Amino acid sequence: MKTIVWTKYGSPDLLQLKEVEKPVPKDNEVLIKIHAASVNPLDWHRMRASPFLVRLGEGFFKPKDTKLGADVAGIVEAVGSSVTQFRPGDAVFGEIGAGSFAEYAAAREDRLALKPANISFEEAAASPVVGFTALQGMRDTGHIQSGQKVLVNGAAGGVGTFAVQLAKSYGTEVTGVCSTRNLDMVRSIGADHVIDYTREDFTRNGQRYDLIYDAIGNRSVFAYRRALKPGGKCVIAGFTTMPRLFEHMILGSLITKIGSKQVGMMGVANPNQPDLLIIKELLESGKVKSVIDRCYPLSETPEAIRYLEKGHARGKVIITVGQ
Ligand SMILES: NC(=O)c1ccc[n+]([C@@H]2O[C@H](COP(=O)([O-])OP(=O)(O)OC[C@H]3O[C@@H](n4cnc5c(N)ncnc54)[C@H](OP(=O)(O)O)[C@@H]3O)[C@@H](O)[C@H]2O)c1
């Protein structure tokens, strides 16, 4: 089978498409024939070892794991002896850690769910990582409640497009922040209000929010604080620079201790089957629709990553496999 292999830290030019043996599923795994995968910033952070701290998990001098790609959708081809939830022929989707930029992957059954029948493999592959990130950030860290005023910064990206729709599904009034060219798209996925960040600063326009969900993470703790109502929360999912990250972690937790407003990072989203089933339900019911910017064939994975890295994808970037 063909797979994207990653052996050195650096630019997407170092990725290679190689012929390797098909993986053999362990007892608790299923073998998936992949139809689609999606690219996430995590892929290029890992690939470039950027920030440098990535090396602590991935290997100091070179990556320990040569597989790349977390989000997947495809058809189960074989199952391990203890698998109970899936059978060959089932269409599934999920987050498998690494290895979805390939024709086949072996994945633990508890990282997968049946693909909603009403959406394509591309739409299914677009949703797990961004779905976990939006859901866990808004529900678990942000404690989102119906009737709140919610602002999503980075509303046009992978996480942001999911977050806007998720916030609407909770019955909130949503403001999406994006650039001029994406205003209509962000309105079309349900945002009640949109702010063009090239013309207006959401932290200085006099509006106050119960919950700010920031998929970019480019503002100071004081700016977030200014845009929150008393008792409001700001949940930061995105990462821009190390100084900003430390500011959000350290100053954010200090501010949270001394006042009624909370500002902080959400931490790394945790892929788990109960939340994947919630994401499945949101997609099945049409409360959330995957927004897809571009699709690239497996052989063009480096171009797909290069495009996402520019930071202006409109929704998700997809890798289509074997089609
Ligand atoms: N905590 C976690 O576990 C977790 C999980 C997944 C992702 N993340 C992080 O979340 C962030 C977003 O991920 P993603 O998948 O959504 O990335 P993405 O799809 O690459 O985000 C691109 C979007 O960012 C928008 N954008 C760029 N600059 C902006 C600005 N100054 N203000 C507002 N929007 C801006 C762009 O919109 P315009 O073209 O309109 O500018 C574009 O639509 C990344 O930093 C990622 O590392 C964290």
Short mmCIF file of C-alpha atoms and ligand atoms in Angstrom, two decimals:
data_model
loop_
_atom_site.label_atom_id
_atom_site.label_comp_id
_atom_site.label_asym_id
_atom_site.label_seq_id
_atom_site.Cartn_x
_atom_site.Cartn_y
_atom_site.Cartn_z
CA MET A 1 0.00 0.00 0.00
CA LYS A 2 1.02 3.64 -0.44
CA THR A 3 1.67 5.84 2.57
CA ILE A 4 3.19 9.21 3.35
CA VAL A 5 6.42 8.73 5.26
CA TRP A 6 8.09 11.28 7.46
CA THR A 7 11.63 10.61 8.67
CA LYS A 8 13.18 14.05 9.29
CA TYR A 9 11.92 17.28 10.81
CA GLY A 10 11.53 20.06 8.28
CA SER A 11 9.42 21.33 5.42
CA PRO A 12 6.69 19.36 3.61
CA ASP A 13 9.25 18.78 0.78
CA LEU A 14 10.77 16.06 2.98
CA LEU A 15 7.60 13.96 2.94
CA GLN A 16 7.76 10.88 0.72
CA LEU A 17 5.08 8.68 -0.78
CA LYS A 18 6.27 5.11 -0.19
CA GLU A 19 5.11 1.57 -0.86
CA VAL A 20 4.95 -0.39 2.43
CA GLU A 21 3.26 -3.52 3.80
CA LYS A 22 -0.42 -3.16 4.74
CA PRO A 23 -0.73 -2.96 8.55
CA VAL A 24 -2.08 -6.02 10.36
CA PRO A 25 -4.72 -5.11 12.96
CA LYS A 26 -4.06 -6.14 16.59
CA ASP A 27 -6.82 -7.91 18.54
CA ASN A 28 -8.55 -4.63 19.50
CA GLU A 29 -7.98 -2.91 16.14
CA VAL A 30 -9.70 -2.67 12.79
CA LEU A 31 -8.04 -2.35 9.40
CA ILE A 32 -9.49 0.62 7.51
CA LYS A 33 -9.35 1.11 3.77
CA ILE A 34 -9.01 4.88 3.81
CA HIS A 35 -11.20 7.04 1.59
CA ALA A 36 -10.36 10.43 3.08
CA ALA A 37 -8.18 12.05 5.72
CA SER A 38 -7.91 15.66 6.82
CA VAL A 39 -4.97 17.89 7.61
CA ASN A 40 -4.65 19.70 10.93
CA PRO A 41 -2.12 22.27 12.20
CA LEU A 42 -0.88 19.45 14.47
CA ASP A 43 0.49 17.70 11.36
CA TRP A 44 2.73 20.59 10.41
CA HIS A 45 3.70 21.34 14.03
CA ARG A 46 4.88 17.71 14.29
CA MET A 47 6.53 17.71 10.88
CA ARG A 48 8.52 20.91 11.50
CA ALA A 49 9.11 20.23 15.22
CA SER A 50 7.68 23.67 15.75
CA PRO A 51 7.57 24.80 18.49
CA PHE A 52 10.82 23.08 19.54
CA LEU A 53 9.05 21.47 22.53
CA VAL A 54 7.35 19.11 20.04
CA ARG A 55 10.64 17.15 20.05
CA LEU A 56 10.04 16.11 23.66
CA GLY A 57 7.12 13.97 22.53
CA GLU A 58 8.13 13.12 18.96
CA GLY A 59 11.83 12.34 19.41
CA PHE A 60 14.69 14.76 20.01
CA PHE A 61 16.76 14.39 16.83
CA LYS A 62 14.29 12.72 14.49
CA PRO A 63 10.68 11.58 14.67
CA LYS A 64 10.18 8.21 16.38
CA ASP A 65 7.02 7.54 14.38
CA THR A 66 7.12 7.88 10.59
CA LYS A 67 3.32 8.05 10.23
CA LEU A 68 1.40 11.30 9.78
CA GLY A 69 -2.29 12.26 9.69
CA ALA A 70 -4.85 11.88 12.49
CA ASP A 71 -8.35 12.29 11.02
CA VAL A 72 -9.68 9.44 8.95
CA ALA A 73 -12.77 8.07 7.20
CA GLY A 74 -13.00 4.81 5.31
CA ILE A 75 -14.34 1.27 5.16
CA VAL A 76 -13.47 -1.49 7.60
CA GLU A 77 -11.64 -4.23 5.71
CA ALA A 78 -10.76 -6.60 8.58
CA VAL A 79 -11.19 -6.71 12.36
CA GLY A 80 -9.04 -8.05 15.22
CA SER A 81 -10.24 -11.01 17.29
CA SER A 82 -11.62 -8.94 20.21
CA VAL A 83 -13.36 -6.24 18.14
CA THR A 84 -17.09 -6.14 18.91
CA GLN A 85 -18.36 -2.84 17.49
CA PHE A 86 -17.46 -3.07 13.80
CA ARG A 87 -17.60 -5.54 10.93
CA PRO A 88 -15.92 -5.63 7.53
CA GLY A 89 -17.82 -3.33 5.20
CA ASP A 90 -18.75 -0.75 7.87
CA ALA A 91 -18.07 2.88 6.96
CA VAL A 92 -16.25 4.51 9.90
CA PHE A 93 -14.53 7.73 10.89
CA GLY A 94 -12.40 8.92 13.77
CA GLU A 95 -9.10 10.23 15.07
CA ILE A 96 -6.36 7.60 15.00
CA GLY A 97 -3.34 9.51 16.32
CA ALA A 98 -1.12 9.03 13.26
CA GLY A 99 -1.19 7.20 9.96
CA SER A 100 -4.23 8.47 8.06
CA PHE A 101 -2.18 9.87 5.13
CA ALA A 102 -2.12 6.36 3.66
CA GLU A 103 -4.23 3.83 1.76
CA TYR A 104 -4.80 1.69 4.88
CA ALA A 105 -4.50 2.18 8.63
CA ALA A 106 -4.99 -0.05 11.67
CA ALA A 107 -6.88 1.74 14.44
CA ARG A 108 -8.24 0.86 17.88
CA GLU A 109 -11.97 0.34 17.72
CA ASP A 110 -12.54 2.82 20.56
CA ARG A 111 -11.12 5.63 18.40
CA LEU A 112 -13.83 5.09 15.74
CA ALA A 113 -17.55 5.48 15.16
CA LEU A 114 -19.85 4.57 12.28
CA LYS A 115 -19.80 7.31 9.65
CA PRO A 116 -23.12 9.17 9.40
CA ALA A 117 -24.81 7.81 6.27
CA ASN A 118 -25.90 11.29 5.13
CA ILE A 119 -22.40 12.74 4.76
CA SER A 120 -19.45 11.97 2.48
CA PHE A 121 -16.15 10.39 3.57
CA GLU A 122 -14.52 13.81 3.04
CA GLU A 123 -17.04 15.51 5.35
CA ALA A 124 -16.58 12.79 7.97
CA ALA A 125 -12.77 12.97 7.84
CA ALA A 126 -13.00 16.75 8.26
CA SER A 127 -14.60 16.59 11.68
CA PRO A 128 -12.92 14.55 14.48
CA VAL A 129 -9.97 16.73 15.61
CA VAL A 130 -11.81 20.02 15.14
CA GLY A 131 -14.94 18.54 16.71
CA PHE A 132 -13.09 17.37 19.85
CA THR A 133 -11.36 20.74 20.09
CA ALA A 134 -14.53 22.80 19.78
CA LEU A 135 -16.68 20.50 21.94
CA GLN A 136 -14.24 20.03 24.80
CA GLY A 137 -13.20 23.70 24.77
CA MET A 138 -16.73 25.08 24.77
CA ARG A 139 -18.50 22.45 26.88
CA ASP A 140 -15.84 21.35 29.40
CA THR A 141 -13.64 24.44 29.79
CA GLY A 142 -16.09 27.16 28.73
CA HIS A 143 -19.24 25.63 30.31
CA ILE A 144 -21.29 27.05 27.45
CA GLN A 145 -24.96 27.74 28.30
CA SER A 146 -28.03 28.50 26.22
CA GLY A 147 -28.76 32.24 25.93
CA GLN A 148 -25.12 33.31 26.29
CA LYS A 149 -23.33 35.77 24.03
CA VAL A 150 -20.44 33.83 22.49
CA LEU A 151 -17.60 35.09 20.31
CA VAL A 152 -15.52 32.74 18.15
CA ASN A 153 -12.19 34.16 17.00
CA GLY A 154 -10.81 32.36 13.92
CA ALA A 155 -14.37 31.51 12.86
CA ALA A 156 -13.40 30.66 9.27
CA GLY A 157 -10.87 27.90 10.03
CA GLY A 158 -11.31 24.19 10.73
CA VAL A 159 -11.91 24.56 14.47
CA GLY A 160 -13.75 27.87 14.09
CA THR A 161 -16.34 26.65 11.56
CA PHE A 162 -17.16 23.72 13.86
CA ALA A 163 -17.20 25.98 16.94
CA VAL A 164 -19.62 28.52 15.41
CA GLN A 165 -22.13 25.78 14.54
CA LEU A 166 -21.66 23.99 17.86
CA ALA A 167 -22.27 27.22 19.79
CA LYS A 168 -25.48 27.76 17.78
CA SER A 169 -26.59 24.21 18.63
CA TYR A 170 -26.35 25.20 22.33
CA GLY A 171 -28.80 28.05 21.70
CA THR A 172 -26.32 30.91 22.04
CA GLU A 173 -25.97 34.21 20.17
CA VAL A 174 -22.78 33.84 18.16
CA THR A 175 -20.35 36.40 16.79
CA GLY A 176 -17.70 35.10 14.38
CA VAL A 177 -14.41 36.91 13.75
CA CYS A 178 -12.71 36.42 10.37
CA SER A 179 -11.27 38.37 7.43
CA THR A 180 -13.34 40.22 4.81
CA ARG A 181 -13.43 37.39 2.27
CA ASN A 182 -14.94 34.94 4.79
CA LEU A 183 -17.70 37.10 6.27
CA ASP A 184 -20.46 35.60 4.10
CA MET A 185 -19.32 32.04 4.71
CA VAL A 186 -19.26 32.53 8.50
CA ARG A 187 -22.76 34.06 8.34
CA SER A 188 -23.91 31.12 6.19
CA ILE A 189 -22.95 28.57 8.87
CA GLY A 190 -25.11 30.36 11.44
CA ALA A 191 -23.18 33.23 13.01
CA ASP A 192 -25.64 35.93 14.14
CA HIS A 193 -22.96 38.61 13.83
CA VAL A 194 -19.62 38.78 12.07
CA ILE A 195 -16.61 40.98 12.72
CA ASP A 196 -13.96 41.63 10.08
CA TYR A 197 -10.71 41.62 12.00
CA THR A 198 -9.00 43.66 9.28
CA ARG A 199 -11.34 46.56 10.11
CA GLU A 200 -12.46 46.13 13.68
CA ASP A 201 -10.86 44.95 16.92
CA PHE A 202 -13.35 42.78 18.82
CA THR A 203 -11.64 43.64 22.09
CA ARG A 204 -12.11 47.39 21.58
CA ASN A 205 -15.59 47.80 20.11
CA GLY A 206 -17.47 48.03 23.40
CA GLN A 207 -19.14 44.59 23.07
CA ARG A 208 -18.87 42.12 25.98
CA TYR A 209 -19.26 38.34 25.82
CA ASP A 210 -20.08 35.54 28.26
CA LEU A 211 -17.75 33.20 26.40
CA ILE A 212 -14.89 33.89 24.02
CA TYR A 213 -13.61 30.81 22.20
CA ASP A 214 -10.35 31.65 20.50
CA ALA A 215 -9.14 29.27 17.79
CA ILE A 216 -6.27 31.66 16.99
CA GLY A 217 -4.80 32.72 20.34
CA ASN A 218 -3.28 35.97 19.10
CA ARG A 219 -4.60 38.47 21.67
CA SER A 220 -3.24 39.53 25.05
CA VAL A 221 -4.84 38.35 28.28
CA PHE A 222 -5.82 41.98 29.01
CA ALA A 223 -7.53 42.31 25.63
CA TYR A 224 -9.60 39.16 26.25
CA ARG A 225 -10.46 40.41 29.72
CA ARG A 226 -11.71 43.70 28.29
CA ALA A 227 -14.11 41.85 25.96
CA LEU A 228 -15.60 39.62 28.67
CA LYS A 229 -18.67 40.32 30.78
CA PRO A 230 -18.20 39.99 34.55
CA GLY A 231 -18.13 36.23 35.21
CA GLY A 232 -17.23 35.59 31.56
CA LYS A 233 -14.75 32.99 30.32
CA CYS A 234 -12.20 33.01 27.53
CA VAL A 235 -11.07 29.60 26.28
CA ILE A 236 -7.99 29.64 24.07
CA ALA A 237 -7.53 26.67 21.73
CA GLY A 238 -5.05 28.14 19.27
CA PHE A 239 -1.35 28.80 19.40
CA THR A 240 0.58 31.62 17.73
CA THR A 241 3.94 32.23 19.47
CA MET A 242 5.70 30.84 22.56
CA PRO A 243 5.66 34.21 24.42
CA ARG A 244 1.88 34.44 23.79
CA LEU A 245 1.41 30.85 24.92
CA PHE A 246 3.27 31.48 28.20
CA GLU A 247 1.35 34.71 28.69
CA HIS A 248 -1.96 32.87 28.24
CA MET A 249 -0.91 30.10 30.63
CA ILE A 250 0.76 32.14 33.38
CA LEU A 251 -0.92 35.54 33.30
CA GLY A 252 -4.24 33.93 32.36
CA SER A 253 -4.25 31.77 35.48
CA LEU A 254 -3.26 34.75 37.69
CA ILE A 255 -6.05 36.92 36.27
CA THR A 256 -8.49 34.06 36.76
CA LYS A 257 -7.51 33.77 40.44
CA ILE A 258 -7.94 37.46 41.27
CA GLY A 259 -11.06 38.46 39.36
CA SER A 260 -14.43 37.18 38.18
CA LYS A 261 -13.27 36.79 34.56
CA GLN A 262 -11.46 33.64 33.46
CA VAL A 263 -8.84 33.49 30.70
CA GLY A 264 -6.94 30.31 29.91
CA MET A 265 -5.79 27.65 27.47
CA MET A 266 -8.05 24.63 26.98
CA GLY A 267 -5.16 22.11 26.85
CA VAL A 268 -4.87 19.41 24.22
CA ALA A 269 -8.16 17.92 23.04
CA ASN A 270 -8.68 14.33 24.13
CA PRO A 271 -9.94 11.97 21.41
CA ASN A 272 -12.50 9.60 22.92
CA GLN A 273 -15.42 7.57 21.65
CA PRO A 274 -18.26 9.16 23.70
CA ASP A 275 -17.38 12.59 22.27
CA LEU A 276 -16.94 11.11 18.79
CA LEU A 277 -20.51 9.83 19.08
CA ILE A 278 -21.66 13.36 19.97
CA ILE A 279 -19.83 14.68 16.89
CA LYS A 280 -21.49 11.96 14.83
CA GLU A 281 -24.91 13.02 16.16
CA LEU A 282 -24.21 16.69 15.34
CA LEU A 283 -23.26 15.76 11.77
CA GLU A 284 -26.17 13.33 11.37
CA SER A 285 -28.72 15.89 12.54
CA GLY A 286 -27.23 18.59 10.30
CA LYS A 287 -26.58 20.85 13.31
CA VAL A 288 -22.97 20.88 12.15
CA LYS A 289 -21.90 20.66 8.50
CA SER A 290 -18.25 20.20 7.62
CA VAL A 291 -16.89 23.15 5.67
CA ILE A 292 -14.38 21.94 3.10
CA ASP A 293 -11.96 24.29 1.43
CA ARG A 294 -9.85 22.02 -0.81
CA CYS A 295 -9.24 18.34 -1.52
CA TYR A 296 -5.82 16.99 -2.54
CA PRO A 297 -4.94 13.44 -3.66
CA LEU A 298 -2.65 11.44 -1.32
CA SER A 299 0.36 12.06 -3.58
CA GLU A 300 -0.11 15.83 -3.07
CA THR A 301 -0.14 15.71 0.74
CA PRO A 302 2.90 18.06 0.91
CA GLU A 303 0.95 20.73 -1.06
CA ALA A 304 -2.05 20.25 1.24
CA ILE A 305 0.09 20.80 4.33
CA ARG A 306 1.83 23.79 2.73
CA TYR A 307 -1.58 25.33 2.02
CA LEU A 308 -2.86 24.79 5.58
CA GLU A 309 0.36 26.20 7.01
CA LYS A 310 -0.34 29.57 5.39
CA GLY A 311 -3.05 29.96 8.06
CA HIS A 312 -5.95 31.01 5.82
CA ALA A 313 -7.76 27.79 4.95
CA ARG A 314 -11.52 28.27 4.73
CA GLY A 315 -12.72 25.30 6.78
CA LYS A 316 -10.88 22.03 6.25
CA VAL A 317 -8.22 20.70 3.89
CA ILE A 318 -8.86 17.11 2.83
CA ILE A 319 -6.69 14.29 1.48
CA THR A 320 -8.66 11.97 -0.77
CA VAL A 321 -7.34 8.44 -1.08
CA GLY A 322 -7.82 5.88 -3.81
CA GLN A 323 -10.44 7.79 -5.77
N1 LIG B 1 -5.99 22.53 21.76
C1 LIG B 1 -6.05 21.55 20.87
O1 LIG B 1 -6.11 20.36 21.17
C2 LIG B 1 -6.10 21.93 19.41
C3 LIG B 1 -6.61 21.04 18.48
C4 LIG B 1 -6.71 21.44 17.16
C5 LIG B 1 -6.23 22.69 16.79
N2 LIG B 1 -5.68 23.49 17.73
C6 LIG B 1 -5.14 24.80 17.38
O2 LIG B 1 -6.24 25.63 17.03
C7 LIG B 1 -5.82 26.56 16.05
C8 LIG B 1 -6.81 26.55 14.90
O3 LIG B 1 -6.81 25.30 14.25
P1 LIG B 1 -7.55 25.16 12.87
O4 LIG B 1 -7.56 23.73 12.51
O5 LIG B 1 -8.82 25.91 12.90
O6 LIG B 1 -6.51 25.97 11.94
P2 LIG B 1 -6.75 26.53 10.48
O7 LIG B 1 -7.89 25.85 9.83
O8 LIG B 1 -5.42 26.51 9.81
O9 LIG B 1 -7.16 28.08 10.74
C9 LIG B 1 -7.13 28.91 9.64
C10 LIG B 1 -8.10 30.05 9.88
O10 LIG B 1 -7.52 31.01 10.77
C11 LIG B 1 -8.09 32.27 10.43
N3 LIG B 1 -7.24 33.37 10.86
C12 LIG B 1 -5.94 33.59 10.53
N4 LIG B 1 -5.50 34.72 11.14
C13 LIG B 1 -6.54 35.22 11.86
C14 LIG B 1 -6.72 36.35 12.71
N5 LIG B 1 -5.73 37.20 12.94
N6 LIG B 1 -7.91 36.53 13.29
C15 LIG B 1 -8.95 35.69 13.07
N7 LIG B 1 -8.86 34.59 12.27
C16 LIG B 1 -7.66 34.37 11.68
C17 LIG B 1 -8.17 32.23 8.93
O11 LIG B 1 -9.27 33.04 8.53
P3 LIG B 1 -9.04 34.26 7.54
O12 LIG B 1 -8.53 33.65 6.25
O13 LIG B 1 -10.38 34.87 7.46
O14 LIG B 1 -7.96 35.11 8.18
C18 LIG B 1 -8.41 30.77 8.59
O15 LIG B 1 -9.74 30.51 8.25
C19 LIG B 1 -4.39 26.18 15.66
O16 LIG B 1 -3.49 27.03 16.37
C20 LIG B 1 -4.25 24.77 16.17
O17 LIG B 1 -2.91 24.44 16.49
C21 LIG B 1 -5.61 23.15 19.03
#
